[in-house]
PDB file of C-alpha atoms in Angstrom:
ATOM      1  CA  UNK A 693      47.511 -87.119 -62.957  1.00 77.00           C
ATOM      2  CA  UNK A 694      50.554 -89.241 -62.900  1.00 87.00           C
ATOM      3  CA  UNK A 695      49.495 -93.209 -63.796  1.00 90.00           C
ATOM      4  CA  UNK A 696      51.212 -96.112 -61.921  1.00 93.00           C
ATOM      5  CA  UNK A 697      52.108 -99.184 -64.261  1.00 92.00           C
ATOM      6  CA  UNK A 698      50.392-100.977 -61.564  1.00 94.00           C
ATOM      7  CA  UNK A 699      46.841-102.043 -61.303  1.00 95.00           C
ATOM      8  CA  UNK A 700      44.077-104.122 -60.692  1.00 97.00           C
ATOM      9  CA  UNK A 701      40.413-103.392 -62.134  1.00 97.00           C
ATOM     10  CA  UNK A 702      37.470-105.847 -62.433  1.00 97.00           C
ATOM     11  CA  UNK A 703      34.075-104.696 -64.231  1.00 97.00           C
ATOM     12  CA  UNK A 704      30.833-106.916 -64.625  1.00 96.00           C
ATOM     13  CA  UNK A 705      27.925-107.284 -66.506  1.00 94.00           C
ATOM     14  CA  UNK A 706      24.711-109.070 -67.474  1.00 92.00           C
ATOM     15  CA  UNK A 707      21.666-109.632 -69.039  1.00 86.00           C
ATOM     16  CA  UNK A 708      18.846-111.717 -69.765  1.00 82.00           C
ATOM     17  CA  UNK A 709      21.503-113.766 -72.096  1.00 80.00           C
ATOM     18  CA  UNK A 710      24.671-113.954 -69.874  1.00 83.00           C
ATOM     19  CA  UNK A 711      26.577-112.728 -67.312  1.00 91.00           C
ATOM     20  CA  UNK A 712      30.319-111.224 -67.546  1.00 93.00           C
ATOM     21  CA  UNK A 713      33.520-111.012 -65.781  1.00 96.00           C
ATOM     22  CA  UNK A 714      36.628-109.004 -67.185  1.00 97.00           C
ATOM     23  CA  UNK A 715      39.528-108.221 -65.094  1.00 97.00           C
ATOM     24  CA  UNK A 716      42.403-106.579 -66.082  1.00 97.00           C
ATOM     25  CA  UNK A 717      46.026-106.969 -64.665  1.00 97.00           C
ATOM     26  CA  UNK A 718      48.988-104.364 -65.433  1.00 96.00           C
ATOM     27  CA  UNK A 719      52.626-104.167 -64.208  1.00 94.00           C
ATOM     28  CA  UNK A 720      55.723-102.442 -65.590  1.00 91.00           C
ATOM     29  CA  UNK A 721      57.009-103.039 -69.002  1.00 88.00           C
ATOM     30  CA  UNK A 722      58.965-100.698 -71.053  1.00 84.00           C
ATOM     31  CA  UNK A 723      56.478-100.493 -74.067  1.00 85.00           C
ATOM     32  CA  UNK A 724      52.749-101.157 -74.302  1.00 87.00           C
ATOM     33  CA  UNK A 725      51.748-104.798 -74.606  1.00 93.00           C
ATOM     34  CA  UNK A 726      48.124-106.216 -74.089  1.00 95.00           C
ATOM     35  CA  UNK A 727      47.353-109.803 -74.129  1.00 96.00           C
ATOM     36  CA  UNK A 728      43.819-111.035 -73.786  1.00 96.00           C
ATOM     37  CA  UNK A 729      42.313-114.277 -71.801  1.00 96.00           C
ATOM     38  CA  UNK A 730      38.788-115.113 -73.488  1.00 92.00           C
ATOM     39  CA  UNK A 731      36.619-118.079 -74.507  1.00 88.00           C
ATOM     40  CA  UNK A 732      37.378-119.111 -78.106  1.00 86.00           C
ATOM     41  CA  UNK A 733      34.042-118.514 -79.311  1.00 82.00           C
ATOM     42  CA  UNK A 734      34.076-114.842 -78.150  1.00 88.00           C
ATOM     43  CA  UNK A 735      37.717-114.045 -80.019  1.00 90.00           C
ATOM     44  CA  UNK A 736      36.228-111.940 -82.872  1.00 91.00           C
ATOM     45  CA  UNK A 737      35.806-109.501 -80.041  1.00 93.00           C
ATOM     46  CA  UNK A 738      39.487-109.581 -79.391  1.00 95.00           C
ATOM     47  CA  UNK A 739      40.571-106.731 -81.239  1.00 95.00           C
ATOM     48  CA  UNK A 740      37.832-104.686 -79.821  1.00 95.00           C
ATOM     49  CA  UNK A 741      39.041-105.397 -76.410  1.00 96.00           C
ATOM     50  CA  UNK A 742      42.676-104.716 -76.802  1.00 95.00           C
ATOM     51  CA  UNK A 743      41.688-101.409 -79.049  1.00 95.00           C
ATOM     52  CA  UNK A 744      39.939-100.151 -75.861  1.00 95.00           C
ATOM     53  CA  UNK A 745      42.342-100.831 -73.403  1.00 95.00           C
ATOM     54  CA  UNK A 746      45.273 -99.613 -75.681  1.00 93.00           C
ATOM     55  CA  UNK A 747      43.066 -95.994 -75.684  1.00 91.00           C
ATOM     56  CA  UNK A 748      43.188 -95.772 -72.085  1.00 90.00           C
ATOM     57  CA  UNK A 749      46.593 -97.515 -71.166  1.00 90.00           C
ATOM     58  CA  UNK A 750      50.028 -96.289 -73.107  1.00 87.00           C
ATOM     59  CA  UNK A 751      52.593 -97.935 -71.493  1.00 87.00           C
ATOM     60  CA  UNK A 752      52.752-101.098 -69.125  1.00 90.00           C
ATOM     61  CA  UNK A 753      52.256-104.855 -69.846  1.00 94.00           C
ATOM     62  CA  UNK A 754      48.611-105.861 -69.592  1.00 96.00           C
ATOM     63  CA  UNK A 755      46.345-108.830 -68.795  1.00 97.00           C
ATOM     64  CA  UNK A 756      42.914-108.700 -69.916  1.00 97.00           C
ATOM     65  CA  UNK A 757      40.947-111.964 -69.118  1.00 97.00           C
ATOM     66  CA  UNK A 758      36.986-112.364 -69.921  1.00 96.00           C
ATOM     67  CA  UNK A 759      34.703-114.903 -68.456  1.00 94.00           C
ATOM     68  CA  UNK A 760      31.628-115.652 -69.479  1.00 89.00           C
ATOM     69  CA  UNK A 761      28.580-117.698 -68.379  1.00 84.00           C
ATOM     70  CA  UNK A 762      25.788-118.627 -70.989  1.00 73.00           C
ATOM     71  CA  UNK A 763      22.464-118.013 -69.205  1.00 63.00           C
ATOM     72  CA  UNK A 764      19.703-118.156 -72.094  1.00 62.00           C
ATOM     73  CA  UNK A 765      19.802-121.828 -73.891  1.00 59.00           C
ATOM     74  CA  UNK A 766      19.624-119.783 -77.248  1.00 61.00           C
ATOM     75  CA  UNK A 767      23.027-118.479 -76.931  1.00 60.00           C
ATOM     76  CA  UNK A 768      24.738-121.317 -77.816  1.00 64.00           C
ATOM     77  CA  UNK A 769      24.519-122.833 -80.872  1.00 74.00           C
ATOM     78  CA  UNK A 770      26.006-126.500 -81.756  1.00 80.00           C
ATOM     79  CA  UNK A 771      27.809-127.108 -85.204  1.00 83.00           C
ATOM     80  CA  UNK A 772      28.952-130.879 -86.586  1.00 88.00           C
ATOM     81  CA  UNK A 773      31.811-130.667 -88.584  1.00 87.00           C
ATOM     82  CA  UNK A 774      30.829-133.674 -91.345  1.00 88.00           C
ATOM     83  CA  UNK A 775      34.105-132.767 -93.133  1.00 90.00           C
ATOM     84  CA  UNK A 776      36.219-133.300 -89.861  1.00 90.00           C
ATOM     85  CA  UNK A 777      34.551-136.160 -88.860  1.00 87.00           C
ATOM     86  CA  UNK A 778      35.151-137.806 -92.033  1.00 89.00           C
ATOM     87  CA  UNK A 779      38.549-137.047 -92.445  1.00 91.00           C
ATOM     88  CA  UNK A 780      38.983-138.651 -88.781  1.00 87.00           C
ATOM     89  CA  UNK A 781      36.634-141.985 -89.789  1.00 88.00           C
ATOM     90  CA  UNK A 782      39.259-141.901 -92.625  1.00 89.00           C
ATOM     91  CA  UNK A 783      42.042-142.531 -90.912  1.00 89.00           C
ATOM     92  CA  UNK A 784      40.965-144.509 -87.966  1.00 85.00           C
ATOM     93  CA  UNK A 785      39.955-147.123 -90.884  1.00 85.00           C
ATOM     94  CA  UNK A 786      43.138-146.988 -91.912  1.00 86.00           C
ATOM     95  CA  UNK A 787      45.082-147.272 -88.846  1.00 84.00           C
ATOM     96  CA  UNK A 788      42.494-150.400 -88.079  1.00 82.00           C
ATOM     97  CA  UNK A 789      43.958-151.826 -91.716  1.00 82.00           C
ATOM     98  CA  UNK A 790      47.923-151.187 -90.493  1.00 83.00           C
ATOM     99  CA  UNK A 791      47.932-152.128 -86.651  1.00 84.00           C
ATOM    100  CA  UNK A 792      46.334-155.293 -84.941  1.00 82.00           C
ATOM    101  CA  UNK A 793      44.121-152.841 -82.502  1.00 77.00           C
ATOM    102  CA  UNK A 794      40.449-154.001 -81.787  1.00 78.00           C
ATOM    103  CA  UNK A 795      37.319-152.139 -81.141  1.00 80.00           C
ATOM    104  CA  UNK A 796      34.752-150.465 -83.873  1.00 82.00           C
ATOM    105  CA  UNK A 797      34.762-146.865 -84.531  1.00 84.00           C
ATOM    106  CA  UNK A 798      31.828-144.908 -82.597  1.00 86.00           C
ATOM    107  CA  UNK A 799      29.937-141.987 -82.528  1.00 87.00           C
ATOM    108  CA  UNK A 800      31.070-141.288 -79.262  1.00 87.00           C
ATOM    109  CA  UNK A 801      34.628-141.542 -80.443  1.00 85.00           C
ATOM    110  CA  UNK A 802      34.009-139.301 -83.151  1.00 85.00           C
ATOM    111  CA  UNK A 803      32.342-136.844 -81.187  1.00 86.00           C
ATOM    112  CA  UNK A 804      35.743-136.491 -78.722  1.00 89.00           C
ATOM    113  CA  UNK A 805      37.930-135.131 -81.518  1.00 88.00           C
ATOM    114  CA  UNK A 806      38.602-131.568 -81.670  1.00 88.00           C
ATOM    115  CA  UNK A 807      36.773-129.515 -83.890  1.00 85.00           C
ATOM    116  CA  UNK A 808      33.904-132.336 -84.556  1.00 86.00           C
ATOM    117  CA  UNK A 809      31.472-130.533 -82.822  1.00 86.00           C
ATOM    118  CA  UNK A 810      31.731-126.990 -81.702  1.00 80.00           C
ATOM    119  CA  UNK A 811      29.985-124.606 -79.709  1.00 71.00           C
ATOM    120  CA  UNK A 812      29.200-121.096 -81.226  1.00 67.00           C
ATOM    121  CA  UNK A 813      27.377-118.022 -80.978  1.00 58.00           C
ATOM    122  CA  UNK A 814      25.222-117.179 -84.213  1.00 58.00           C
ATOM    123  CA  UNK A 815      26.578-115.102 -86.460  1.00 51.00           C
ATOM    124  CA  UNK A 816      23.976-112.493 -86.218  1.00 53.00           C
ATOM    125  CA  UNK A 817      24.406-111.972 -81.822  1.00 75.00           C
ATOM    126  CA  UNK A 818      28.249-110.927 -82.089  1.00 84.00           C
ATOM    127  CA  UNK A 819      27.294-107.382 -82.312  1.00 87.00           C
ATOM    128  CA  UNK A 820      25.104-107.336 -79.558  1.00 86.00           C
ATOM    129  CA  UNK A 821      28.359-109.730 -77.544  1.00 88.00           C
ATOM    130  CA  UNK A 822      30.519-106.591 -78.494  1.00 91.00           C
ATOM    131  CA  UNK A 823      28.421-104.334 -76.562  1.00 92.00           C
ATOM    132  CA  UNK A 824      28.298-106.309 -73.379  1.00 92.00           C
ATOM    133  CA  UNK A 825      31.896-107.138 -73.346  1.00 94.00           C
ATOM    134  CA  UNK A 826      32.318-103.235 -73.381  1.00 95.00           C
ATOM    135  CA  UNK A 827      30.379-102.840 -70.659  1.00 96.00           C
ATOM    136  CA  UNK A 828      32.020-105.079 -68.598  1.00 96.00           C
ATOM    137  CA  UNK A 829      35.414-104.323 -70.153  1.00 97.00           C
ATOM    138  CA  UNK A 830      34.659-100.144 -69.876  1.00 96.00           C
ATOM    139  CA  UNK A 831      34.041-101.086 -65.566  1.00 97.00           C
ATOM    140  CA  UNK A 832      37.164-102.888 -65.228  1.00 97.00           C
ATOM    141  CA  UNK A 833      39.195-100.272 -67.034  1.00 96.00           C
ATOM    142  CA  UNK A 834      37.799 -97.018 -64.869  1.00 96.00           C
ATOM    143  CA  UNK A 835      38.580 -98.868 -61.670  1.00 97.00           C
ATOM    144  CA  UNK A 836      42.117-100.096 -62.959  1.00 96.00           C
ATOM    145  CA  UNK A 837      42.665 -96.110 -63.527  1.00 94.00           C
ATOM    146  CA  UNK A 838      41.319 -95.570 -60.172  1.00 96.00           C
ATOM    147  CA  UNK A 839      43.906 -97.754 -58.878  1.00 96.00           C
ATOM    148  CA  UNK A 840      46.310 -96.443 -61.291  1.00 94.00           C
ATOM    149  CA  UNK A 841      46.293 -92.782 -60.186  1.00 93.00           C
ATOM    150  CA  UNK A 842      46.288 -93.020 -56.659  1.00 94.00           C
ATOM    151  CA  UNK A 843      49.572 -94.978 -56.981  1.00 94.00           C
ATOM    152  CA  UNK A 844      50.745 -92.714 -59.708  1.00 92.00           C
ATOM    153  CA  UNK A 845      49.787 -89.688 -56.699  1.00 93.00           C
ATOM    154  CA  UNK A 846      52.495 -91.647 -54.075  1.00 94.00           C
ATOM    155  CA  UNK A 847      54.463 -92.148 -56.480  1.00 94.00           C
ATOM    156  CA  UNK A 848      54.897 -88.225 -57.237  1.00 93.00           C
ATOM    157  CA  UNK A 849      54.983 -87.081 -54.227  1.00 94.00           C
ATOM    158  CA  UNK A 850      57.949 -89.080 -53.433  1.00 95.00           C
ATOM    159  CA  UNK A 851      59.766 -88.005 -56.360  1.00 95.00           C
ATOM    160  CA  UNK A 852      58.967 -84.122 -55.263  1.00 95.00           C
ATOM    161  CA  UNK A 853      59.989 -84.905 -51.804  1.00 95.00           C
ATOM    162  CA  UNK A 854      62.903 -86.448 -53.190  1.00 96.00           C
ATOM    163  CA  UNK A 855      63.992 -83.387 -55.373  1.00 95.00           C
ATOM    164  CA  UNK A 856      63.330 -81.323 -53.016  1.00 95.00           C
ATOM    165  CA  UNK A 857      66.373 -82.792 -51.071  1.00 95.00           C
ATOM    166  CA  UNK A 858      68.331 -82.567 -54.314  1.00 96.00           C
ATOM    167  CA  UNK A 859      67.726 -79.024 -54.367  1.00 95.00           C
ATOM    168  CA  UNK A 860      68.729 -78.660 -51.020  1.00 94.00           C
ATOM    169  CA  UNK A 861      71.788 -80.112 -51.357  1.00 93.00           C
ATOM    170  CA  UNK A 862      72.557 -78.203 -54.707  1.00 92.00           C
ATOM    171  CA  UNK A 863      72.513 -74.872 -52.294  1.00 92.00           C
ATOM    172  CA  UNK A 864      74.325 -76.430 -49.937  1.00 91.00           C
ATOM    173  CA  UNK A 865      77.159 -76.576 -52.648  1.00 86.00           C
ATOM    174  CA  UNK A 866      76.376 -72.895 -54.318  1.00 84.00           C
ATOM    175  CA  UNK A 867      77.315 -71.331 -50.659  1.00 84.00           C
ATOM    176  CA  UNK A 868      80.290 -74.112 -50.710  1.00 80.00           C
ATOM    177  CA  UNK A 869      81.723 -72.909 -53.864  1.00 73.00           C
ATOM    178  CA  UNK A 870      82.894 -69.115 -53.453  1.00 71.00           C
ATOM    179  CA  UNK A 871      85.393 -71.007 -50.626  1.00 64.00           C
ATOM    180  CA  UNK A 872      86.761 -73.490 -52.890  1.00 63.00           C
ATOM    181  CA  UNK A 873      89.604 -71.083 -54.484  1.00 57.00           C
ATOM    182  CA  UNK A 874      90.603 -69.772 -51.363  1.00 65.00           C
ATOM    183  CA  UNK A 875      90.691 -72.750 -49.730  1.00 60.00           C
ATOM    184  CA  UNK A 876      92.586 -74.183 -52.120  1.00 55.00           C
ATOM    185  CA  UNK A 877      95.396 -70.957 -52.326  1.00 57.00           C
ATOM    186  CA  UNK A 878      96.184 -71.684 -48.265  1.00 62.00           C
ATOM    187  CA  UNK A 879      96.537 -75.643 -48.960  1.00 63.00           C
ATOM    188  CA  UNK A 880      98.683 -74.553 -51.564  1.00 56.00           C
ATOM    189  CA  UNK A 881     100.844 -71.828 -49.679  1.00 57.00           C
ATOM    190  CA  UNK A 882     100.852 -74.199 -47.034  1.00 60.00           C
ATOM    191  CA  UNK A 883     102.306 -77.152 -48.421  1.00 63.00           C
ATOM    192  CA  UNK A 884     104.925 -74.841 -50.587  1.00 55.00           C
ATOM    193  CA  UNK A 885     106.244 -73.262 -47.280  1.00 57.00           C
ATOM    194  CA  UNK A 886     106.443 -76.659 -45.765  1.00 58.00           C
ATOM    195  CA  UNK A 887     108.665 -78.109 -48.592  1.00 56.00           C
ATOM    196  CA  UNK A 888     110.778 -75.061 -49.384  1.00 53.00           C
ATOM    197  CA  UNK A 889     111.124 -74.847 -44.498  1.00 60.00           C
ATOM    198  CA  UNK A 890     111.482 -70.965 -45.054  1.00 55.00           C
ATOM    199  CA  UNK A 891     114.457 -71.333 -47.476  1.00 58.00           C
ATOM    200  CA  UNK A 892     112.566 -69.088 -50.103  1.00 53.00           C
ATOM    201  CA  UNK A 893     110.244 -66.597 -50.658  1.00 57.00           C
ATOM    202  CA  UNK A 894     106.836 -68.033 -51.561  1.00 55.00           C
ATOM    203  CA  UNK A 895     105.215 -66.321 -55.315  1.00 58.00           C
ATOM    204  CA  UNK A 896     101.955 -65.180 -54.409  1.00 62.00           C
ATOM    205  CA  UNK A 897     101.275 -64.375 -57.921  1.00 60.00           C
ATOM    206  CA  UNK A 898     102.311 -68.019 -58.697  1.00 62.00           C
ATOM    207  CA  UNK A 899     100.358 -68.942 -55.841  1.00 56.00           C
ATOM    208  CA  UNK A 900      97.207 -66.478 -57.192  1.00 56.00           C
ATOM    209  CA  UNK A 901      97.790 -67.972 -60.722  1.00 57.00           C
ATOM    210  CA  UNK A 902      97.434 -72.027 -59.601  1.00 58.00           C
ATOM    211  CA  UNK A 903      94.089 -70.991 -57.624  1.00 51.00           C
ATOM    212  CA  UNK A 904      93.020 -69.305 -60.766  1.00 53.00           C
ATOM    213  CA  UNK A 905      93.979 -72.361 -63.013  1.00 56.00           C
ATOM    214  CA  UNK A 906      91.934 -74.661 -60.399  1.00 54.00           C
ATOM    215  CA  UNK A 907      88.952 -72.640 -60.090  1.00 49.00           C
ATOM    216  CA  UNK A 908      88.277 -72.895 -63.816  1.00 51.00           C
ATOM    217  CA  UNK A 909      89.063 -76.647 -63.893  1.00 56.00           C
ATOM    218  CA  UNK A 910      86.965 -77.363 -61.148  1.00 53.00           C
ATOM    219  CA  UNK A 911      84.046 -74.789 -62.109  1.00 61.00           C
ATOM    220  CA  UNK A 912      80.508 -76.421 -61.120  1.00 76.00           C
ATOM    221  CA  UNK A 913      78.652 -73.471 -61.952  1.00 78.00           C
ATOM    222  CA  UNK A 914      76.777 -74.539 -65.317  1.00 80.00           C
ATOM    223  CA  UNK A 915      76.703 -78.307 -64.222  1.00 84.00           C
ATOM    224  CA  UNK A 916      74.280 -76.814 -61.397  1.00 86.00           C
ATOM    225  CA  UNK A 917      72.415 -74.812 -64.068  1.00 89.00           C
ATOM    226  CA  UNK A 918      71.615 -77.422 -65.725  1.00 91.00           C
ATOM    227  CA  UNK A 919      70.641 -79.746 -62.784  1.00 92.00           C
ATOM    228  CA  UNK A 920      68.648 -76.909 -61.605  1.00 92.00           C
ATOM    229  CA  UNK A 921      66.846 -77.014 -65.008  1.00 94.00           C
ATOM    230  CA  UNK A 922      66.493 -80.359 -64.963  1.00 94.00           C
ATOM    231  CA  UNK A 923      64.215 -80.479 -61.828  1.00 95.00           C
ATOM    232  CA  UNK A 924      62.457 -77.486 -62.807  1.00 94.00           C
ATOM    233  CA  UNK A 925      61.527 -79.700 -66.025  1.00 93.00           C
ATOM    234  CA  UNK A 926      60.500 -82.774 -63.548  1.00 92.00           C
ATOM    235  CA  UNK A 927      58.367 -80.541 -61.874  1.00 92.00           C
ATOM    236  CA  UNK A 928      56.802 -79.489 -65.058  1.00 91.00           C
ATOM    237  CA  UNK A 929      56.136 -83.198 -66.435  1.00 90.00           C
ATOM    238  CA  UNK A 930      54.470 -84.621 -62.915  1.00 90.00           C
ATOM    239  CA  UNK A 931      52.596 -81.575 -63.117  1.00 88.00           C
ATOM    240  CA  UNK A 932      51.233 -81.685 -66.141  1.00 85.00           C
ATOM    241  CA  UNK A 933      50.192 -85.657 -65.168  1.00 74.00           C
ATOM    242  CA  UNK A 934      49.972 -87.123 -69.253  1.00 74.00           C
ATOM    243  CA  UNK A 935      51.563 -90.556 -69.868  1.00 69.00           C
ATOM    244  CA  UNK A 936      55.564 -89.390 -69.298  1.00 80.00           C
ATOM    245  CA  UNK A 937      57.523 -92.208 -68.352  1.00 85.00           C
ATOM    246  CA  UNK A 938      60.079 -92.461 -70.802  1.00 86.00           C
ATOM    247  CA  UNK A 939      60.494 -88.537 -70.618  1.00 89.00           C
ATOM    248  CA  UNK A 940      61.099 -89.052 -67.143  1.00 92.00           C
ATOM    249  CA  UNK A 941      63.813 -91.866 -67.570  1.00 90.00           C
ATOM    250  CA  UNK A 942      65.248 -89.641 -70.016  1.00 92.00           C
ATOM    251  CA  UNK A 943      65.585 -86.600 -67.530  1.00 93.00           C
ATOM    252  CA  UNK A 944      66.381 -88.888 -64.733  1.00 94.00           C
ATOM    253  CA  UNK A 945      69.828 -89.595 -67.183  1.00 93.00           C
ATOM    254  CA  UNK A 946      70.686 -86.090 -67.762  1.00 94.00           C
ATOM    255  CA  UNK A 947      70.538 -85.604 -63.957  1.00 94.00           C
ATOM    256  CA  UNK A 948      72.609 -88.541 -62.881  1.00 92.00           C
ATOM    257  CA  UNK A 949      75.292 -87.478 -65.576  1.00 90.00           C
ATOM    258  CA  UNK A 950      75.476 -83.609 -64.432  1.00 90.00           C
ATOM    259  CA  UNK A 951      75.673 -84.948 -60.847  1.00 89.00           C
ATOM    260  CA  UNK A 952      78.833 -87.254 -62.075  1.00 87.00           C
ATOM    261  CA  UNK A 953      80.508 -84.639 -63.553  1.00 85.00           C
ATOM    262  CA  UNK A 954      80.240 -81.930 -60.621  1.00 82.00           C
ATOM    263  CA  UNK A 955      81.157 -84.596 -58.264  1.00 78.00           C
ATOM    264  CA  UNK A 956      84.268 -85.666 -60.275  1.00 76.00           C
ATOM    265  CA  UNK A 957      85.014 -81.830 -61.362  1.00 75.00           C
ATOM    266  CA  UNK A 958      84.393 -80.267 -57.460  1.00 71.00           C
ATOM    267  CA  UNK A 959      87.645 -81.772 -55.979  1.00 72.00           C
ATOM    268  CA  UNK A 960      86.262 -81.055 -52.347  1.00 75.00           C
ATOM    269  CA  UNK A 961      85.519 -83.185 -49.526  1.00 79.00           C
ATOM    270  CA  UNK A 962      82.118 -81.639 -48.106  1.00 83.00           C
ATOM    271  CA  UNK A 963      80.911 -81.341 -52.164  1.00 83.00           C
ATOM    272  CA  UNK A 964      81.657 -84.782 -53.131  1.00 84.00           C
ATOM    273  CA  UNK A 965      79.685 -85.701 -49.949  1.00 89.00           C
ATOM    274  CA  UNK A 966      76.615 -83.619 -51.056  1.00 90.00           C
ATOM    275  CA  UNK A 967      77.108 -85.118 -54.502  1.00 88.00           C
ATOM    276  CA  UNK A 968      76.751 -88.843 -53.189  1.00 91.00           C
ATOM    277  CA  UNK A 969      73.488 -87.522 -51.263  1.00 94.00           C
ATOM    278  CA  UNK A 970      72.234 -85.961 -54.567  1.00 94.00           C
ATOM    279  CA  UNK A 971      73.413 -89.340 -56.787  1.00 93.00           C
ATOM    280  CA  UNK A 972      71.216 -91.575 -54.075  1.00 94.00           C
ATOM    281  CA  UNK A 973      68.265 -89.200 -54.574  1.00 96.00           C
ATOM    282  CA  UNK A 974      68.613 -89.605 -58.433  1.00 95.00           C
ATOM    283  CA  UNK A 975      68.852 -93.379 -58.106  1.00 95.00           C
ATOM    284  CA  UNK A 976      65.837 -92.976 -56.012  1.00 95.00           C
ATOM    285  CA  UNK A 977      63.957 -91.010 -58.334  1.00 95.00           C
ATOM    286  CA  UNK A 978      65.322 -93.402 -60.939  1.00 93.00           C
ATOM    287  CA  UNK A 979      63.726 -96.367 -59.908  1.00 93.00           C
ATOM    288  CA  UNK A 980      60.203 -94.723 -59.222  1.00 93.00           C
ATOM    289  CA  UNK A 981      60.280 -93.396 -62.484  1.00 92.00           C
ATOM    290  CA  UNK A 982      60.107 -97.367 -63.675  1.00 91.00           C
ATOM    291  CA  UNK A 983      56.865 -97.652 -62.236  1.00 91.00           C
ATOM    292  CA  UNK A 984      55.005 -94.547 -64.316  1.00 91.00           C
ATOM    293  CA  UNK A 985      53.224 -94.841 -67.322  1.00 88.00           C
TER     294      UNK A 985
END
């Protein structure tokens, strides 16, 4: 089925260890871009994450955030960093040396800088992390999809209902154009007599040869081929429901310029009015198709 770029899907997950939250944001974008939200001490899993979500979701801009809540005291491990302390001691000695400041250097100052002491999972449990972010990550992806296709299902319908229209106006325009020539050969014959008042014999064959010279100027036929074609080849891609976005915008072009051109080539009133219909369809179509994957 057709996708929607937009979504919403939350999964969860725990265990005897800890409980999980991931939820997982999309909205349009023109390529695929995934950005993940996580605790530090869970970002070897990162690439995991964004490998899994990249499988499932080609196109769109995407927010993956994690949250996590230790349960088991064994899950958390505390590490001193004697190096970075040092280092720190180091230089608060020497700042003491430099500046009149008071006040002796503590543990508990210590202990405040960053990366002095650090909370992290043992080595050994990351594997068995990876699986329950999956779980919770695998949830929150098959009810973004959920969300995903029924929007993607509005979203074609519209378009059909919308080239329907198109098509409907297109045969509108085919019973229009057998007139065109003839109409145009009395506009002409008209406006000669009136300038020449009777004076002079009117040329029908010059008349018949201007009608014929207009007729292949203003020739729509293959434009509406082509258009035709073109939403035959819509129909084709929302049926067949695989990631097609950019094939979409694509077609949605070729349709707006063939519409131009038998609008600027028709040189007829009622036409150019179906044309203007048909180019607000397009423009229509156009801006759903920025919302498929």
């Amino acid at each position: 089925m057709i996708r929607s770029m937009t979504g919403f899907g939350r999964g969860e997950y725990a265990d005897e260890k800890r409980s999980m939250v991931c939820e997982i944001r999309t909205v349009n974008h023109r390529y695929s871009d995934v950005m993940v939200k996580m605790p530090r001490r869970y970002g070897f899993a990162e690439d995991m994450i964004k490998k899994a979500v990249k499988e499932s979701i080609k196109r769109g801009k995407c927010e993956v955030s994690l949250l996590v809540e230790s349960i088991a005291e064994d899950d958390l491990t505390i590490n001193v960093s004697r190096v970075t302390a040092e280092q720190y001691f180091r230089c608060l000695k020497e700042l003491k040396k430099e500046f009149p400041v008071t006040g002796e250097i503590s543990v508990d100052l210590l202990a405040s800088f960053p990366d002095v002491i650090k909370a992290m999972p043992s080595v050994e449990d990351e594997e068995e992390i990876k699986i329950s972010i999956s779980k919770a990550l695998a949830e929150a992806i098959d009810n973004l999809t959920i969300m995903r296709v029924s929007e993607g299902e509005k979203l074609a319908a519209d378009i059909w209902m919308r080239a329907d229209a198109i098509r409907e106006k297109l045969a509108a325009i085919e019973k229009r154009c057998p007139d065109l020539e003839k109409i145009y050969m009395e506009k002409l014959r008209g406006r000669i007599k009136e300038l020449l008042d009777g004076q002079i014999a009117v040329d029908e064959d010059r008349i018949l040869l201007e009608a014929a010279i207009f007729a292949d100027k203003s020739g729509i036929d293959e434009e509406i081929v082509r258009l035709k074609s073109h939403l035959s080849q819509l129909d084709s891609i929302l049926e067949q429901g695989e990631p097609s976005g950019k094939k979409l915008d694509f077609l949605v072009q070729e349709m707006n310029r063939e519409a131009n051109t038998i609008g600027s080539k028709a040189n007829d009133l009622e036409i150019t009015e179906y044309m203007l219909e048909i180019k607000s369809e397009v423009e229509k179509i156009r801006e759903q198709v920025q919302n498929i994957e």
